[in-house]
GROMACS .gro file of C-alpha atoms in nm:
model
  263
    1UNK     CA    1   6.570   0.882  -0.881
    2UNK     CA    2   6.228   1.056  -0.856
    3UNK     CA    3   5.892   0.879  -0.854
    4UNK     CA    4   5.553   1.016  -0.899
    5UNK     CA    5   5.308   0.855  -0.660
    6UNK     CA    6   4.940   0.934  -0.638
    7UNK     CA    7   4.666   0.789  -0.388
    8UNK     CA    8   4.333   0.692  -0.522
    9UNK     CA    9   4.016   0.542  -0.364
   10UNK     CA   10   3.942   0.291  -0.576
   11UNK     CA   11   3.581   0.104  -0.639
   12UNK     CA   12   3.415   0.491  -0.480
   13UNK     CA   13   3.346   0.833  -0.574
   14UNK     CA   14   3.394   0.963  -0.247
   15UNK     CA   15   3.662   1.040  -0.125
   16UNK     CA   16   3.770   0.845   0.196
   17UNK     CA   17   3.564   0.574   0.083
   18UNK     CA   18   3.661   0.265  -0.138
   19UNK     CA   19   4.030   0.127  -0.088
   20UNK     CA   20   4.283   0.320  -0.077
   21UNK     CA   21   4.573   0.260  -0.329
   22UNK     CA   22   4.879   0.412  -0.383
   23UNK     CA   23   5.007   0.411  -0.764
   24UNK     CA   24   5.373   0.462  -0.831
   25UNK     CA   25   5.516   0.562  -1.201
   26UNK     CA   26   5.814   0.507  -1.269
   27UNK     CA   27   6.081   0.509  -1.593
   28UNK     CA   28   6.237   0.171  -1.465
   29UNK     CA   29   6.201  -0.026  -1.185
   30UNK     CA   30   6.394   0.011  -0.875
   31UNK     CA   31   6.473  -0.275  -0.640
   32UNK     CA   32   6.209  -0.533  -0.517
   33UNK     CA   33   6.339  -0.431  -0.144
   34UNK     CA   34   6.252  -0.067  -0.257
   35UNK     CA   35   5.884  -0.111  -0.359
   36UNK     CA   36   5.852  -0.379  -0.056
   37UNK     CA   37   5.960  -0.060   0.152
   38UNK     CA   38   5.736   0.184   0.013
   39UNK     CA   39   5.468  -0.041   0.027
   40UNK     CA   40   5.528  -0.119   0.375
   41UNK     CA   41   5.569   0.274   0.467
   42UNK     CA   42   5.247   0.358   0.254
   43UNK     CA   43   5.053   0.060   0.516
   44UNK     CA   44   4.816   0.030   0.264
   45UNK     CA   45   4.690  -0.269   0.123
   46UNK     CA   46   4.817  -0.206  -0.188
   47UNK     CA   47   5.090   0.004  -0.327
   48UNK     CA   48   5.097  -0.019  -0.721
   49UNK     CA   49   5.402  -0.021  -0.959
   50UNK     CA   50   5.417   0.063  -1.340
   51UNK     CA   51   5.639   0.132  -1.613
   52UNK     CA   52   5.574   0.155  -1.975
   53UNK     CA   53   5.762  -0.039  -2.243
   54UNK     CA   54   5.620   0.064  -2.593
   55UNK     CA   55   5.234   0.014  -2.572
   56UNK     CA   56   5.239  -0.181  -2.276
   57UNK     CA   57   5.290  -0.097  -1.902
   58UNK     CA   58   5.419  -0.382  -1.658
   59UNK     CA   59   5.228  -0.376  -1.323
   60UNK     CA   60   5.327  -0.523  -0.986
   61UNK     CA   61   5.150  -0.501  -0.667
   62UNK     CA   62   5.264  -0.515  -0.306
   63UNK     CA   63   5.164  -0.521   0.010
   64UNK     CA   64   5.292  -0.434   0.319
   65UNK     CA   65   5.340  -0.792   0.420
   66UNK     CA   66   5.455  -0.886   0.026
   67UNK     CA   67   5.435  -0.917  -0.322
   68UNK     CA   68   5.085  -1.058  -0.494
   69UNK     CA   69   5.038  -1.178  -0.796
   70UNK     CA   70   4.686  -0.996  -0.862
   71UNK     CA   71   4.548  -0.675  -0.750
   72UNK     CA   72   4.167  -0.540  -0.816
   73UNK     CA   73   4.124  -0.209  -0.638
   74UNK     CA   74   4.504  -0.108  -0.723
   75UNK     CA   75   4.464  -0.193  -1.110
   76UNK     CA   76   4.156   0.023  -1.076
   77UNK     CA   77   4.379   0.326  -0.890
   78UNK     CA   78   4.662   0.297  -1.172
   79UNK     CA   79   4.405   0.264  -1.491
   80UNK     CA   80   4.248   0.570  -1.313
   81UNK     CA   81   4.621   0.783  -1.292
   82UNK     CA   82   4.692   0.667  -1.646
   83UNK     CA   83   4.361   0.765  -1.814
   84UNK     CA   84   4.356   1.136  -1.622
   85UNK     CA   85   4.773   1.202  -1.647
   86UNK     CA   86   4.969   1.008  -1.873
   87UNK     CA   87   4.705   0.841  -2.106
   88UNK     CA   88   4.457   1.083  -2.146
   89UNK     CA   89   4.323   1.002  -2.573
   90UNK     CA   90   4.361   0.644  -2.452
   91UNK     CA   91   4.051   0.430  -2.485
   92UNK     CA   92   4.258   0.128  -2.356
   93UNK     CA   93   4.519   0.056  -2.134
   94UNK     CA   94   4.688  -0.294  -2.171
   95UNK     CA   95   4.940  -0.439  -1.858
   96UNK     CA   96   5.183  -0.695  -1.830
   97UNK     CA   97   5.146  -0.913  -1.522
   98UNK     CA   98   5.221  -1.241  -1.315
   99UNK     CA   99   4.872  -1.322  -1.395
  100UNK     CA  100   4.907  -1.229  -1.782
  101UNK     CA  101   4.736  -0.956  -1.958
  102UNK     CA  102   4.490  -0.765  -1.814
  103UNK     CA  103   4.352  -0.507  -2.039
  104UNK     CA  104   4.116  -0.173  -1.857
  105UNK     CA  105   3.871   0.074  -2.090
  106UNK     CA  106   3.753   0.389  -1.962
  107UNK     CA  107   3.372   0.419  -2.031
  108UNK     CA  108   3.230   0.732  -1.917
  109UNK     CA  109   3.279   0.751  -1.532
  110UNK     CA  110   3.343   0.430  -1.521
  111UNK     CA  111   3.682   0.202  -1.534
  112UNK     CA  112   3.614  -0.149  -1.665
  113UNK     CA  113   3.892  -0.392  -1.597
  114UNK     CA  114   3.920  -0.771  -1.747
  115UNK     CA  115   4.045  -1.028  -1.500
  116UNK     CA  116   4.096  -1.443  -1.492
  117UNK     CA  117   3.795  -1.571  -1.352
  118UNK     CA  118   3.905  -1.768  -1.041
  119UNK     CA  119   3.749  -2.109  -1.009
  120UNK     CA  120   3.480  -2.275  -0.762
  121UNK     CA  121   3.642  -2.557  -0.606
  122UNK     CA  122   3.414  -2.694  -0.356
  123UNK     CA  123   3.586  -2.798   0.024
  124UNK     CA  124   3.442  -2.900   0.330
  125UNK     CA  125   3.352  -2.664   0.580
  126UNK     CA  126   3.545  -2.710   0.897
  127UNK     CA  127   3.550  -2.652   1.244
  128UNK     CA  128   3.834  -2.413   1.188
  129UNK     CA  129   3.642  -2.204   0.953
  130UNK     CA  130   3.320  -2.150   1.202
  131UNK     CA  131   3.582  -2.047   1.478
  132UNK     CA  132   3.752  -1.828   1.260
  133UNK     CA  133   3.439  -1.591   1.187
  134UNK     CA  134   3.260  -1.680   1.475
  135UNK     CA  135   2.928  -1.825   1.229
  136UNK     CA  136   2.957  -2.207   1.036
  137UNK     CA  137   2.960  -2.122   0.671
  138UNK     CA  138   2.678  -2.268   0.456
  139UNK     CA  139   2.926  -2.318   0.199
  140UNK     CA  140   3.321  -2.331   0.109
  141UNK     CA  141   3.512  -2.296  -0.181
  142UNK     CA  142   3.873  -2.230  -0.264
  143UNK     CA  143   4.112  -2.147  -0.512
  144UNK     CA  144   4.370  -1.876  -0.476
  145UNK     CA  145   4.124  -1.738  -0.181
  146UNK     CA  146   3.879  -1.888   0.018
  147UNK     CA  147   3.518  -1.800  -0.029
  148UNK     CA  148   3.295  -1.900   0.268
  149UNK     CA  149   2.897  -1.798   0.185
  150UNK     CA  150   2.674  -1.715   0.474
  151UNK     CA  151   2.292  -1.734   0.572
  152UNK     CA  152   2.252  -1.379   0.566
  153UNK     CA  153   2.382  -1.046   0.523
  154UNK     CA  154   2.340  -0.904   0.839
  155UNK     CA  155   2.554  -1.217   0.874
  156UNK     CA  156   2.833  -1.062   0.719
  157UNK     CA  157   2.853  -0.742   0.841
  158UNK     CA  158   2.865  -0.874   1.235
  159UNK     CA  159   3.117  -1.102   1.198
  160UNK     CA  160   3.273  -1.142   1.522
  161UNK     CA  161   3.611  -1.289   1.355
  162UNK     CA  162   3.964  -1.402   1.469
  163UNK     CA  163   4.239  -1.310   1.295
  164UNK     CA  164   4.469  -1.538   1.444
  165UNK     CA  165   4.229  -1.807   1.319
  166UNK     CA  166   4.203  -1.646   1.026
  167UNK     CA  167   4.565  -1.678   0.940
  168UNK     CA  168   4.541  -2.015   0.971
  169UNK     CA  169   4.295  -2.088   0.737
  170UNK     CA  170   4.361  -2.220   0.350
  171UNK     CA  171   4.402  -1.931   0.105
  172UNK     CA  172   4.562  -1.605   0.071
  173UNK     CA  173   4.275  -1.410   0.135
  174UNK     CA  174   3.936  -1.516   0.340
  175UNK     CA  175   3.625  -1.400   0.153
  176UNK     CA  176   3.278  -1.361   0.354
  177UNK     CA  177   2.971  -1.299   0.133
  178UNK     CA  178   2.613  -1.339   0.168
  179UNK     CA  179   2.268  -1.242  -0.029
  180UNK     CA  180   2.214  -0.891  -0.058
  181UNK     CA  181   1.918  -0.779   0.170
  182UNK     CA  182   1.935  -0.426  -0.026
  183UNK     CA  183   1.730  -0.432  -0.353
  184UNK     CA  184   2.045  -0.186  -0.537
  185UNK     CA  185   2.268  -0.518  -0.495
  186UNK     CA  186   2.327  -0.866  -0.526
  187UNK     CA  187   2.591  -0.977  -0.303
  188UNK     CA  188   2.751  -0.839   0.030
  189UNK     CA  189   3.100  -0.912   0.126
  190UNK     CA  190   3.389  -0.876   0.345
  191UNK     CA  191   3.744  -0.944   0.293
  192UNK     CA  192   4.032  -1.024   0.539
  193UNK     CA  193   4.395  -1.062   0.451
  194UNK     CA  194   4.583  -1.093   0.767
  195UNK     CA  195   4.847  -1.316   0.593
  196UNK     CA  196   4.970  -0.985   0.421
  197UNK     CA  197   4.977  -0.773   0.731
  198UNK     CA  198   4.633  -0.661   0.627
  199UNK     CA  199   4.357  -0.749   0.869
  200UNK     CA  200   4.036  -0.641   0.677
  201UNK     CA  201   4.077  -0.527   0.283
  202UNK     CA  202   3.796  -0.264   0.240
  203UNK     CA  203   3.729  -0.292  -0.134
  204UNK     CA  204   3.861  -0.628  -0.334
  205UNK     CA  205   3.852  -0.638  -0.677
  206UNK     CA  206   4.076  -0.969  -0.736
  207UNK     CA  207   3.822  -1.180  -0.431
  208UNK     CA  208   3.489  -1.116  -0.630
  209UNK     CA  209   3.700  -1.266  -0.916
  210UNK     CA  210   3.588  -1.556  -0.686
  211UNK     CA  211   3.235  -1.380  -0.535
  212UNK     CA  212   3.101  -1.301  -0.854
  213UNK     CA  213   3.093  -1.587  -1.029
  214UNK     CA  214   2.957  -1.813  -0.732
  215UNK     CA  215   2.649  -1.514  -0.721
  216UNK     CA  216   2.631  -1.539  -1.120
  217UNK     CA  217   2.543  -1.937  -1.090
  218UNK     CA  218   2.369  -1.910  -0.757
  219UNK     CA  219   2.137  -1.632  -0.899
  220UNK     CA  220   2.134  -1.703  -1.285
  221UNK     CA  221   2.226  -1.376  -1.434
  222UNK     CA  222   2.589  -1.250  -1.551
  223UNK     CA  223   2.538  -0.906  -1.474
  224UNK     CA  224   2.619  -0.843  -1.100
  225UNK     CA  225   2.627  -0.515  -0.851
  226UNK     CA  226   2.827  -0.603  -0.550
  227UNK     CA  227   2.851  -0.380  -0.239
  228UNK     CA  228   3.178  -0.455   0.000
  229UNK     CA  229   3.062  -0.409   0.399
  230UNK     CA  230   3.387  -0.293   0.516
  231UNK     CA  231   3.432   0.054   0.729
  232UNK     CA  232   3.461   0.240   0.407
  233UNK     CA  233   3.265   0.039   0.184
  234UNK     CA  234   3.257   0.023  -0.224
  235UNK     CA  235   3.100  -0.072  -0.514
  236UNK     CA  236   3.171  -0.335  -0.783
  237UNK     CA  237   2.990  -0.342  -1.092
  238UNK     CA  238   3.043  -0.727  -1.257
  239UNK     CA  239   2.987  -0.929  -1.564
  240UNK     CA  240   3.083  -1.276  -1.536
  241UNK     CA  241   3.225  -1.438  -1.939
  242UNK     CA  242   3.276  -1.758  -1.880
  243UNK     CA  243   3.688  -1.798  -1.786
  244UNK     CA  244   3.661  -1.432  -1.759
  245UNK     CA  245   3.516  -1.150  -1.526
  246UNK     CA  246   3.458  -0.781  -1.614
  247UNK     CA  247   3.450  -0.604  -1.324
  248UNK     CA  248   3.421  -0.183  -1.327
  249UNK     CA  249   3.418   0.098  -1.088
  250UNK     CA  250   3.452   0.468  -0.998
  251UNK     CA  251   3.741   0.594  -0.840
  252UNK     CA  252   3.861   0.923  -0.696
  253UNK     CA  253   4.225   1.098  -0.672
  254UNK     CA  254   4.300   1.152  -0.337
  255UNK     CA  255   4.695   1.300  -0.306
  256UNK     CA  256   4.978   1.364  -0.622
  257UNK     CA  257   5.353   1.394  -0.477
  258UNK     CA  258   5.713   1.266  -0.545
  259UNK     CA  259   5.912   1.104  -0.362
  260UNK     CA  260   6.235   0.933  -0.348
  261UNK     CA  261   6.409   1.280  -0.494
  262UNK     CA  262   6.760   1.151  -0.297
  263UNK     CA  263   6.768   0.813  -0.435
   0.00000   0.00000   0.00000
């Protein structure tokens, strides 16, 4: 069985920047141990899989530590192998996931994706959270992830965290963000996932699901530019709807093979 998988640095135009996602397409799905596999010999956050049924293409993402239910930077990768290989007159690309439907347009250099807003549930900040990143959080919400907001955003890019710790905390993923102290954006962030097997996620689309709107009402506007403070770094261009969040970016193709030719 032969697949086509492609590597794309998602929420970047520069290459070895962004987050890396691998995007697999495929003309039926193999076995959930198979894709775990890949995804775990890929070691990236995310490996992507799609396959087209009529006008719609199903979309999974896993990563090397399991399956997720919703995937930012990867949707990004696979809306950007779609539009340039397999989709190429398409305006609009509509997928099939464990979250619903998630629809993507292609507007110029940019690939605008519609997500679920996630929702601001308000906790207590612990003692557990301050010794997980080393700095007590001003603020902490959570839904799917936990979002922890910081003084400052020198704050957030000298986190002197503990994954361990980490691990512990509520949430799939741990969000850091703080105020901007560059004019070109609003928000600065950092995301770890070391209940996945990934320690720090360089570029995450699905977290400002969660980011974004919590900037939108902090700051009173709907239209957001977010700038990730990982190692590699991105770029998320955001408009929060209401139940809804619009979230776009560049992305660049980084590799084209196939693999799995013996299976």
């Amino acid at each position: 069985m032969g697949m086509k998988q492609y590597i794309v640095d998602a929420f970047t135009d520069t290459l070895f920047k962004g987050n890396q996602a691998a995007v697999c397409v495929m003309k039926s799905w193999p076995a959930d141990r198979l894709m775990q596999s890949i995804a775990r010999e890929n070691n990236f956050s995310e490996t992507a899989f799609t396959v087209k049924e009529g006008n719609i293409y199903h979309l999974r993402w896993f990563t090397p530590g399991g399956e997720v239910d919703f995937c930012g930077h990867a949707t990004l990768g696979t809306s950007y192998v779609l539009f340039n290989f397999y989709e190429t007159e398409a305006e609009r690309i509509t997928y099939s996931t464990k979250v619903g439907e998630l629809s993507v347009e292609r507007q110029d250099s940019l690939y605008v994706m519609n997500f679920p807003a996630y929702h601001l549930n308000r906790v207590e900040v612990t003692d557990q959270m301050t010794r997980a990143i080393g700095i007590k959080p001003l603020e902490a919400y959570l839904d799917r992830d936990l979002l922890l907001v910081l003084p400052k955003a020198d704050d957030v890019r000298n986190l002197r965290f503990d994954l361990n710790r980490i691990r512990k905390l509520d949430g799939l993923t741990l969000a850091v963000t703080a105020p901007s102290d560059n004019a070109e954006y609003d928000s600065v962030s950092r995301v770890f996932v070391p209940k996945l097997n990934v320690n720090e996620d360089p570029v995450t689309g699905s977290s400002h699901c969660m980011i974004a709107p919590y900037w939108s009402r902090r700051l009173g506007k709907s239209r957001l530019t977010c700038f990730q403070a990982s190692e590699r770094s991105g770029i998320l261009y955001v408009e929060c709807l209401g139940e809804r969040v619009s979230i776009a970016g560049k992305a660049v193709l980084y590799s084209e093979a196939e693999i799995l030719k013996d299976f």
